[in-house]
mmCIF file with all atom_site columns, C-alpha atoms in Angstrom:
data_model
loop_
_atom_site.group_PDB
_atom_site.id
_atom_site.type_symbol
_atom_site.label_atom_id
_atom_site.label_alt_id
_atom_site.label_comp_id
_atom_site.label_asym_id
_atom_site.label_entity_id
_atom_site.label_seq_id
_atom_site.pdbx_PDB_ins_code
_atom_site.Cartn_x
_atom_site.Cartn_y
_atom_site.Cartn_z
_atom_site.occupancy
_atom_site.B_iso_or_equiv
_atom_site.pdbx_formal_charge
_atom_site.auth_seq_id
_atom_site.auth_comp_id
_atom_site.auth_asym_id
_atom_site.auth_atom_id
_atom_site.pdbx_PDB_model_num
ATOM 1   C CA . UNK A 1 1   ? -16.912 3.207   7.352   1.00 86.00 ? 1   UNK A CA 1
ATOM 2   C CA . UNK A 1 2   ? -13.898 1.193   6.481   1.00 91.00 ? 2   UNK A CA 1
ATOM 3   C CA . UNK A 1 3   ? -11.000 0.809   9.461   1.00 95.00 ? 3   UNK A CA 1
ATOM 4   C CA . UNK A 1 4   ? -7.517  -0.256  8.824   1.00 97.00 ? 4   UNK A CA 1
ATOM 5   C CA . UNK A 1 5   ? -4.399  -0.882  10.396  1.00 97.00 ? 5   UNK A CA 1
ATOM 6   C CA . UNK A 1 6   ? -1.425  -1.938  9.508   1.00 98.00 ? 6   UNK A CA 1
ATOM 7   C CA . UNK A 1 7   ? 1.405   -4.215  10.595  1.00 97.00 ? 7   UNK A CA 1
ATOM 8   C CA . UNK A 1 8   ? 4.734   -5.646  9.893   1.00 97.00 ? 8   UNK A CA 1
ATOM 9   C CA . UNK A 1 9   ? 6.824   -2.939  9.648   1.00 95.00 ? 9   UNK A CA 1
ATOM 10  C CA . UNK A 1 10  ? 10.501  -2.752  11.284  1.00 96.00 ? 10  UNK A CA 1
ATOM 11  C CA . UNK A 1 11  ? 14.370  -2.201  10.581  1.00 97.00 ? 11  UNK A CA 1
ATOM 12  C CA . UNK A 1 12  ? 15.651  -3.823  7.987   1.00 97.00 ? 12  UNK A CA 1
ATOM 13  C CA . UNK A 1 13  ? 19.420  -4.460  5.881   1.00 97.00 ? 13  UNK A CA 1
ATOM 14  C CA . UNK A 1 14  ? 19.058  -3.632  2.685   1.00 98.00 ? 14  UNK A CA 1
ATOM 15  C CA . UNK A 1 15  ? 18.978  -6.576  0.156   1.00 97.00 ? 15  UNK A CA 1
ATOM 16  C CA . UNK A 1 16  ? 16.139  -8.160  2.977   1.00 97.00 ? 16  UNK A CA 1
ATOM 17  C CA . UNK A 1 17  ? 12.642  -8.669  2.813   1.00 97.00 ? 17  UNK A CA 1
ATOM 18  C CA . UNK A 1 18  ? 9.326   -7.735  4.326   1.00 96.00 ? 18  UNK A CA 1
ATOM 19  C CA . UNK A 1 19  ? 5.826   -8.208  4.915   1.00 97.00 ? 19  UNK A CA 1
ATOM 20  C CA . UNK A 1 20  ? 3.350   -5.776  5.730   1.00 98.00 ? 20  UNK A CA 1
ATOM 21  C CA . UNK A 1 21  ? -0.304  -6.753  6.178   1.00 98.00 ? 21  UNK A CA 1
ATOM 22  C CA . UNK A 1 22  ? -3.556  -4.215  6.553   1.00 98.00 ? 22  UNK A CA 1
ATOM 23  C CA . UNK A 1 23  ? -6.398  -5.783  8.483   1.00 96.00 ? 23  UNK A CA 1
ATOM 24  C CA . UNK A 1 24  ? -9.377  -4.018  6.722   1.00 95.00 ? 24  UNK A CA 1
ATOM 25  C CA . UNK A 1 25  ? -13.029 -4.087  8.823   1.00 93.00 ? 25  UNK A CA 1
ATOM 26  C CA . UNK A 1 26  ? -16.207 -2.432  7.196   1.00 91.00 ? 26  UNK A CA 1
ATOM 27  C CA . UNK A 1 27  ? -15.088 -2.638  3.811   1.00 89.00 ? 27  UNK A CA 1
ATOM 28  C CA . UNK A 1 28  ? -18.184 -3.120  2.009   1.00 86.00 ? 28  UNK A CA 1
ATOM 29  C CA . UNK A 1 29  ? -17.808 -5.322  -1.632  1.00 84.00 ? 29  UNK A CA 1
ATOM 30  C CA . UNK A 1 30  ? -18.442 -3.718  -4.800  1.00 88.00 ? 30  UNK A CA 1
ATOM 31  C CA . UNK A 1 31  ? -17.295 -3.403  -8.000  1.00 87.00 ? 31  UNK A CA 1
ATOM 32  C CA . UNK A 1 32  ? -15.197 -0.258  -8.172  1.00 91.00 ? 32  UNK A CA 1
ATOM 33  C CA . UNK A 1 33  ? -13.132 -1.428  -4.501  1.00 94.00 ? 33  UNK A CA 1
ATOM 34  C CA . UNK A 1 34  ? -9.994  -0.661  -4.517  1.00 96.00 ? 34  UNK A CA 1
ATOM 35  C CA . UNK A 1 35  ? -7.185  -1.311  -2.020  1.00 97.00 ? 35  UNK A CA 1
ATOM 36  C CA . UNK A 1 36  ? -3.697  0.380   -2.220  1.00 98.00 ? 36  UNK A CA 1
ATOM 37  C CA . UNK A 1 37  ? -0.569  1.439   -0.573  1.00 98.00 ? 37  UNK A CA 1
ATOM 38  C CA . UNK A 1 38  ? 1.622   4.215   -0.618  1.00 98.00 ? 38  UNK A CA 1
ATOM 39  C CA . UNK A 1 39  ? 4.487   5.341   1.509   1.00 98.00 ? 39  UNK A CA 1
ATOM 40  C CA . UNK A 1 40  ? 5.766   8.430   2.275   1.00 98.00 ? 40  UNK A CA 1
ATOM 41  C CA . UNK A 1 41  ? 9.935   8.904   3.181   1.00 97.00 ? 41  UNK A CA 1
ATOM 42  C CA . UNK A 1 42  ? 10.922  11.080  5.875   1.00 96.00 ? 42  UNK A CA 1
ATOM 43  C CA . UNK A 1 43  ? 10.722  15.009  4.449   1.00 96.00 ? 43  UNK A CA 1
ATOM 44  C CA . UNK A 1 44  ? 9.140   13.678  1.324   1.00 97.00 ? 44  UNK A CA 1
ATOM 45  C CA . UNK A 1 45  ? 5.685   13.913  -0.265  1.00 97.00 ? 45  UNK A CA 1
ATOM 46  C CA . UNK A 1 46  ? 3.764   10.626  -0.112  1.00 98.00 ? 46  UNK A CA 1
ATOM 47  C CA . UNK A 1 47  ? 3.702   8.713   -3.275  1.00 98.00 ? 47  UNK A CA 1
ATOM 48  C CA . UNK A 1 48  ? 1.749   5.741   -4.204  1.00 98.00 ? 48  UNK A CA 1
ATOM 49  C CA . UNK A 1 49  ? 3.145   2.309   -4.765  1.00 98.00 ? 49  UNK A CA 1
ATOM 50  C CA . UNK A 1 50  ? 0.675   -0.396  -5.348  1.00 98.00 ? 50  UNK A CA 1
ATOM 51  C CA . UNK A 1 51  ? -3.165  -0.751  -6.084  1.00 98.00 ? 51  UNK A CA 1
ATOM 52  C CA . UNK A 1 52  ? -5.243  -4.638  -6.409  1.00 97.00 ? 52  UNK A CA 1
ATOM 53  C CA . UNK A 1 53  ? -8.693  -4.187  -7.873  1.00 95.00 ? 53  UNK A CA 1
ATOM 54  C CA . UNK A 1 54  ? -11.381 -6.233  -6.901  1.00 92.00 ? 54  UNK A CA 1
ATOM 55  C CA . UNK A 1 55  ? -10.739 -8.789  -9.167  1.00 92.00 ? 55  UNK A CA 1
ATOM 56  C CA . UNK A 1 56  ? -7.385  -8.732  -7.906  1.00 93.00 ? 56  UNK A CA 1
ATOM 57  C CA . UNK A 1 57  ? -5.260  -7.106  -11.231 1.00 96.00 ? 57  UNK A CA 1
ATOM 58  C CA . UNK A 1 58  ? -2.412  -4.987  -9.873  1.00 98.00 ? 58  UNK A CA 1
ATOM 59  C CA . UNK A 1 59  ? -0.999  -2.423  -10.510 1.00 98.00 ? 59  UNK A CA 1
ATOM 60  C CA . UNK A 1 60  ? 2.742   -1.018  -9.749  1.00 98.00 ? 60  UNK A CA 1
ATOM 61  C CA . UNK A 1 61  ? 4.570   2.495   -9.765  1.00 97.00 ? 61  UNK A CA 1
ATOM 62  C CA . UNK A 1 62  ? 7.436   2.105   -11.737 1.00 96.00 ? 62  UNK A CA 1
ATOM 63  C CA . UNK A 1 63  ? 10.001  2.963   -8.634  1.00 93.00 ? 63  UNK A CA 1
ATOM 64  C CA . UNK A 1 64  ? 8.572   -0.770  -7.268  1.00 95.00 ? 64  UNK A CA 1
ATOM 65  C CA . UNK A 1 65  ? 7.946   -3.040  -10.130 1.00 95.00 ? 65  UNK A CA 1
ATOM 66  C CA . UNK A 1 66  ? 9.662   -6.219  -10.019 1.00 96.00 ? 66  UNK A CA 1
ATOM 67  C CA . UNK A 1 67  ? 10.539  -5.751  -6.402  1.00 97.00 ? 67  UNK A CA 1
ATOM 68  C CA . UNK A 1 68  ? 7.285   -5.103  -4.405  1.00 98.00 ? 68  UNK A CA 1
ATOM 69  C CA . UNK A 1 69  ? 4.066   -7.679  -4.673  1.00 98.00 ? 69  UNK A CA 1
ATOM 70  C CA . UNK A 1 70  ? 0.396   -6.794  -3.640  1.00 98.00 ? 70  UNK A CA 1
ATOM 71  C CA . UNK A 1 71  ? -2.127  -8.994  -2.244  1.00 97.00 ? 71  UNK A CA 1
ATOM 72  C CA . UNK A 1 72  ? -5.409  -9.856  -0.504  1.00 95.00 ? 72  UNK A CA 1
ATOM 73  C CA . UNK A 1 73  ? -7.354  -12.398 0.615   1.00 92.00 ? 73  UNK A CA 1
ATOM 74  C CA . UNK A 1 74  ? -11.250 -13.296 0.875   1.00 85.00 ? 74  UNK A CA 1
ATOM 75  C CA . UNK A 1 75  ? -11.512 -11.162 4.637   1.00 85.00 ? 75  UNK A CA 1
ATOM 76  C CA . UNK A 1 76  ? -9.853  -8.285  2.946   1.00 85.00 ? 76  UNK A CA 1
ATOM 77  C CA . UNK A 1 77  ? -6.488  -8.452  4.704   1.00 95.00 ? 77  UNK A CA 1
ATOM 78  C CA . UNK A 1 78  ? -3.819  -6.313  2.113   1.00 97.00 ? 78  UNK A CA 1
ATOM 79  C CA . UNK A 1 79  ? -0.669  -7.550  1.942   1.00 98.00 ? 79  UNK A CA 1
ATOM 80  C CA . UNK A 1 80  ? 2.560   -6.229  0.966   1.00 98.00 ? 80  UNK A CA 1
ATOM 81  C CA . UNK A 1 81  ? 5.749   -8.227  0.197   1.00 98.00 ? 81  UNK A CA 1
ATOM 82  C CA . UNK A 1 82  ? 8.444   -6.075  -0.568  1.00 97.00 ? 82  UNK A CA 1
ATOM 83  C CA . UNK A 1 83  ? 11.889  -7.869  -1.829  1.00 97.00 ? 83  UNK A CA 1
ATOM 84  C CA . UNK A 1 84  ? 15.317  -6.690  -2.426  1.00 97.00 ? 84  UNK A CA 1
ATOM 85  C CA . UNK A 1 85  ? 14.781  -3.595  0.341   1.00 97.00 ? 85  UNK A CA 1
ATOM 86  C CA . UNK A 1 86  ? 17.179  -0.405  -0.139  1.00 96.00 ? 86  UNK A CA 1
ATOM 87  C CA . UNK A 1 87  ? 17.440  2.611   1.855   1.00 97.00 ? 87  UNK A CA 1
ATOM 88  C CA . UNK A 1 88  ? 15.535  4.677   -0.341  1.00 96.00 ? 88  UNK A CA 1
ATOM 89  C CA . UNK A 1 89  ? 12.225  2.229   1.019   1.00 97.00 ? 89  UNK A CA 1
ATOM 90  C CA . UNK A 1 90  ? 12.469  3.778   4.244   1.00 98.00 ? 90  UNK A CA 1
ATOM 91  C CA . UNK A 1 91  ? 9.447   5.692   4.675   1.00 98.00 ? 91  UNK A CA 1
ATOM 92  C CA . UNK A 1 92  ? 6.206   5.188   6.712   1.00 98.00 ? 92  UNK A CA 1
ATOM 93  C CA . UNK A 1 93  ? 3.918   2.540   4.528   1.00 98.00 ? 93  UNK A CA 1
ATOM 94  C CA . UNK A 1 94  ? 0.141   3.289   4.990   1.00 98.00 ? 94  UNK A CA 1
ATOM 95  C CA . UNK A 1 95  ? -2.567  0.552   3.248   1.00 98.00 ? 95  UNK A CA 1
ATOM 96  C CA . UNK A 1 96  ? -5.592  2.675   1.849   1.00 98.00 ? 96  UNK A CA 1
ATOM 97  C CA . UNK A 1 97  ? -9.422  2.054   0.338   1.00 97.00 ? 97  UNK A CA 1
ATOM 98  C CA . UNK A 1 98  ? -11.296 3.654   -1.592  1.00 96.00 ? 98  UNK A CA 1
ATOM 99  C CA . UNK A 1 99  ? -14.439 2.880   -4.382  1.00 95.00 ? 99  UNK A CA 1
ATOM 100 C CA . UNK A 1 100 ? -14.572 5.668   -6.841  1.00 94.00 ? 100 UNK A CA 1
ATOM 101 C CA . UNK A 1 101 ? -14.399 4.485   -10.276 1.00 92.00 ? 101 UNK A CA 1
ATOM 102 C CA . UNK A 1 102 ? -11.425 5.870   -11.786 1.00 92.00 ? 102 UNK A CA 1
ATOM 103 C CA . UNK A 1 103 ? -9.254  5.735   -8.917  1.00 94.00 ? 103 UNK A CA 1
ATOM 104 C CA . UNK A 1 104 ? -7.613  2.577   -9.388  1.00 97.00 ? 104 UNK A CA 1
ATOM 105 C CA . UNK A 1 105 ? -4.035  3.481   -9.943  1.00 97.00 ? 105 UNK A CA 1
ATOM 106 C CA . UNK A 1 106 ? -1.128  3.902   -7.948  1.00 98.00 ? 106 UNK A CA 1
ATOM 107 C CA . UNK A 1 107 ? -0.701  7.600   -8.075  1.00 97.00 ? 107 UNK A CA 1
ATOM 108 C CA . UNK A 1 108 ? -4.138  8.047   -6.892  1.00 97.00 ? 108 UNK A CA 1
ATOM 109 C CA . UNK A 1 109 ? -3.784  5.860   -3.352  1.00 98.00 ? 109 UNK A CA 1
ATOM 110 C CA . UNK A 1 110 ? -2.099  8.803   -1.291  1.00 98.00 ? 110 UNK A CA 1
ATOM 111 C CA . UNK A 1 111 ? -5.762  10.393  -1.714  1.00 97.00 ? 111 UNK A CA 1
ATOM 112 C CA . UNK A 1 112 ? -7.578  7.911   -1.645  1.00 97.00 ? 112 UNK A CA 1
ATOM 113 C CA . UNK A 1 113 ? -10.983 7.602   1.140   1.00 96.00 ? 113 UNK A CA 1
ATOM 114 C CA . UNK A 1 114 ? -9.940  5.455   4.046   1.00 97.00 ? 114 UNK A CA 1
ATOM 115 C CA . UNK A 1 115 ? -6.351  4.959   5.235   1.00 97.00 ? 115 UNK A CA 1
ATOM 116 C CA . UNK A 1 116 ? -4.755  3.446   8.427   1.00 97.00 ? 116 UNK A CA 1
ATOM 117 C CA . UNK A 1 117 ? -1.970  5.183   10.751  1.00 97.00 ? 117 UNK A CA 1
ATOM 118 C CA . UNK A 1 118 ? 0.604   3.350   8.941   1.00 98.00 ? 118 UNK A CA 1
ATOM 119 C CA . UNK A 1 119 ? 3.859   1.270   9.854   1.00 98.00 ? 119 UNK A CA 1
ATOM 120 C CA . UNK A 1 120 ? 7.498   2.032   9.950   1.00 98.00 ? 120 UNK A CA 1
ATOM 121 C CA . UNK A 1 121 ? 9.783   0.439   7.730   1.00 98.00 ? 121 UNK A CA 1
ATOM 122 C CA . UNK A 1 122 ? 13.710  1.432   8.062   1.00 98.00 ? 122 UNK A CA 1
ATOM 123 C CA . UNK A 1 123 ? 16.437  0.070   6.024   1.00 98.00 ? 123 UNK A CA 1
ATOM 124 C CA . UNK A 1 124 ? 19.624  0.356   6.565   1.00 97.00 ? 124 UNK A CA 1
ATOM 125 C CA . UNK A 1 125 ? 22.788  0.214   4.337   1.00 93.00 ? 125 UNK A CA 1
#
């Protein structure tokens, strides 16, 4: 049973930057692992942002790309740097597991098995 929680979140200006991190604990290794984030805005639907594979290839939504890097390291800590913040980031940013094959793809993370309680992040204009 994976467990996650996540970190890093706060208020921000826009044009700043910020880290999250998702300390992941029981997340057993196989092929088809996936780790992911999505967010989801205040009144909005949750949508998915980022996925890293077990090999680490990413992959980005669109709405992110260029501004928003995934990563983990060997103890399974996920990472999210996001650059260039606007007000349209500010949502509640959840990191998310998951190992069915098929699943690795950004749209797919709001659904995916295991998720933590999330973190805050507010930008203002």
């Amino acid at each position: 049973q994976a467990q996650l929680v996540e970190s890093g979140g706060g208020s921000v200006q826009a044009g700043g930057s910020l880290s999250l991190s998702c300390a992941a604990s029981g997340v057993t290794d196989s092929e088809t692992l996936c780790m992911g984030w999505f967010r989801q805005p205040p009144g909005k639907e949750r949508e998915g942002v980022a996925v890293i594979g077990r090999t680490g290839i990413t992959m980005y939504d669109d709405s992110v790309k260029g501004r928003f890097t995934i990563s983990k390291d060997n103890a399974n800590t996920l990472y999210l740097h996001i650059n260039s913040l606007k007000p349209e980031d500010t949502a509640r940013y959840y990191c998310a597991v998951d190992f069915r094959a098929g699943y690795c793809i950004p749209r797919r993370v709001p659904s995916f098995t295991y998720r933590g309680q999330g973190t805050q992040v507010t930008v203002s204009s």
